[in-house]
Amino acid sequence: MSSKPFILYYDCLHFSEVNLAHLREHFQVEALPDPRHDHNCSQTMKSQIEAIFLPLGFKFGGRELTRFSKLKVIASNTTTEPDIDPECVEADYSGFQVVYLNDPQFLETITSTAEHTLGLILAAHRCIPAAHQSALQSWNRYRWGAPKMLSRSNLTIWG
């Protein structure tokens, strides 16, 4: 019997091999494709799991929580809290902690999604990838004008 804590990891999180190796070094990892496959995890295994890396886009409520009797941590690898039904948590089970990347010092060191989105918008609008490929052969700037001035456009970014 392993003395490592049991954790539940979902393959849809796509952790890098280095990070998966780190998890396996420190934890006994039970892996499933995504939360829709939780029925493939035996009740015996569920009763041993102490942490779950919960992917975004899946609801996790009280009925699911009560099946993990040793659960201490629900972790997210993003700055967004996982979708855990707060009413179910308070009513059914409150013996765990939700951990996500909300440390202000960490958040000051990352480039925001909005900045990446603006960069992608500019790259797509100005056809930068295609223009770059064209410049590698013979450059003709007149082929790569933008269809419209961005300053005359409207844009809303949520999140």
XYZ file of C-alpha atoms in Angstrom:
159
model
C 0.000 0.000 0.000
C 1.340 3.404 -0.992
C 1.803 6.101 1.654
C 1.253 8.789 -0.985
C -2.074 10.653 -0.898
C -4.538 9.716 -3.642
C -5.561 12.412 -6.123
C -7.943 12.482 -9.059
C -6.597 14.022 -12.254
C -8.549 14.515 -15.488
C -6.694 13.999 -18.786
C -8.656 16.878 -20.372
C -6.465 19.223 -18.294
C -3.516 18.307 -20.554
C -0.777 18.839 -17.962
C 2.712 18.674 -19.442
C 4.660 15.438 -18.999
C 6.973 17.184 -16.535
C 4.038 18.243 -14.365
C 2.410 14.809 -14.584
C 5.693 13.205 -13.533
C 5.814 15.594 -10.578
C 2.270 14.598 -9.575
C 3.110 10.899 -9.861
C 6.257 11.373 -7.794
C 4.337 12.919 -4.899
C 0.859 11.406 -5.225
C -0.956 8.223 -6.136
C -2.709 9.489 -9.292
C -6.063 8.179 -10.478
C -6.647 9.531 -14.010
C -9.918 9.777 -15.923
C -10.647 11.450 -19.287
C -12.978 14.093 -17.735
C -15.619 14.360 -14.965
C -18.245 12.699 -17.170
C -16.287 9.471 -16.599
C -16.437 9.577 -12.778
C -18.610 6.446 -12.852
C -15.444 4.578 -13.963
C -13.836 5.419 -10.620
C -14.832 2.787 -8.044
C -16.416 3.814 -4.765
C -13.389 2.301 -3.015
C -11.115 4.617 -4.988
C -13.406 7.606 -4.378
C -13.202 6.940 -0.641
C -9.380 7.261 -0.817
C -9.079 10.414 -2.943
C -7.943 13.475 -0.992
C -7.549 16.004 -3.833
C -9.165 16.572 -7.208
C -7.784 18.691 -10.042
C -11.086 19.918 -11.433
C -11.160 21.233 -15.015
C -13.229 24.243 -15.963
C -16.487 23.683 -17.801
C -17.786 20.960 -15.483
C -20.214 21.492 -12.597
C -19.296 19.807 -9.344
C -22.032 19.725 -6.721
C -22.855 18.241 -3.347
C -23.948 14.864 -4.674
C -20.525 14.372 -6.246
C -18.699 15.724 -3.200
C -20.276 13.293 -0.755
C -18.817 10.384 -2.759
C -15.279 11.542 -1.867
C -15.257 11.051 1.905
C -11.559 12.009 2.371
C -11.596 14.989 -0.005
C -9.503 17.879 1.343
C -8.620 19.951 -1.751
C -10.225 20.832 -5.057
C -7.532 22.425 -7.192
C -7.705 24.454 -10.377
C -4.717 25.188 -12.601
C -6.141 28.530 -13.632
C -7.045 31.895 -12.144
C -10.737 30.991 -12.272
C -12.422 29.093 -9.450
C -13.796 25.690 -10.494
C -17.590 25.530 -10.883
C -18.617 24.125 -7.516
C -22.233 24.620 -6.494
C -21.904 26.779 -3.329
C -25.289 25.784 -1.899
C -24.476 22.100 -2.226
C -21.066 22.630 -0.681
C -22.499 24.349 2.375
C -25.371 21.881 2.757
C -23.668 18.592 1.961
C -19.959 18.849 2.595
C -17.596 21.543 3.744
C -14.447 19.651 4.745
C -12.345 20.722 1.769
C -10.546 23.777 0.456
C -10.729 25.188 -3.080
C -7.286 26.153 -4.387
C -6.797 28.196 -7.546
C -4.234 30.668 -8.841
C -5.507 33.809 -7.147
C -2.340 34.959 -5.415
C -1.955 38.700 -6.204
C 1.835 38.421 -6.417
C 1.496 35.609 -8.991
C -1.187 37.483 -10.939
C 1.143 40.488 -11.298
C 3.640 38.282 -13.174
C 1.363 36.912 -15.910
C 0.116 38.462 -19.124
C -3.624 38.784 -19.041
C -5.961 37.026 -21.434
C -7.198 40.402 -22.669
C -3.679 41.372 -23.767
C -3.248 38.064 -25.592
C -6.668 38.532 -27.194
C -5.758 41.989 -28.466
C -2.506 40.612 -29.877
C -4.400 37.864 -31.710
C -6.963 40.361 -33.025
C -4.202 42.587 -34.410
C -2.379 39.602 -35.921
C -5.550 38.342 -37.611
C -6.773 41.783 -38.709
C -3.427 42.729 -40.242
C -2.838 39.213 -41.670
C 0.538 39.114 -39.937
C 1.231 35.363 -40.332
C 0.478 35.417 -44.078
C 2.296 38.721 -44.574
C 5.324 37.306 -42.784
C 5.364 34.262 -45.066
C 5.003 36.556 -48.092
C 7.903 38.716 -46.913
C 10.136 35.660 -46.815
C 9.784 35.382 -50.614
C 9.262 38.891 -51.967
C 7.634 41.692 -50.046
C 4.810 43.766 -51.498
C 3.195 45.871 -48.793
C 0.190 46.727 -50.958
C -1.059 43.127 -50.808
C -1.407 43.278 -47.012
C -3.471 46.325 -46.166
C -6.086 45.911 -43.456
C -9.699 45.745 -44.680
C -10.777 48.430 -42.182
C -9.248 50.774 -39.628
C -9.463 49.283 -36.138
C -9.902 52.802 -34.743
C -13.289 52.841 -36.463
C -14.356 49.503 -34.979
C -15.991 48.477 -31.720
C -14.755 45.668 -29.515
C -15.835 44.205 -26.190
C -13.676 41.758 -24.245
C -15.266 39.881 -21.345
C -13.243 38.146 -18.708
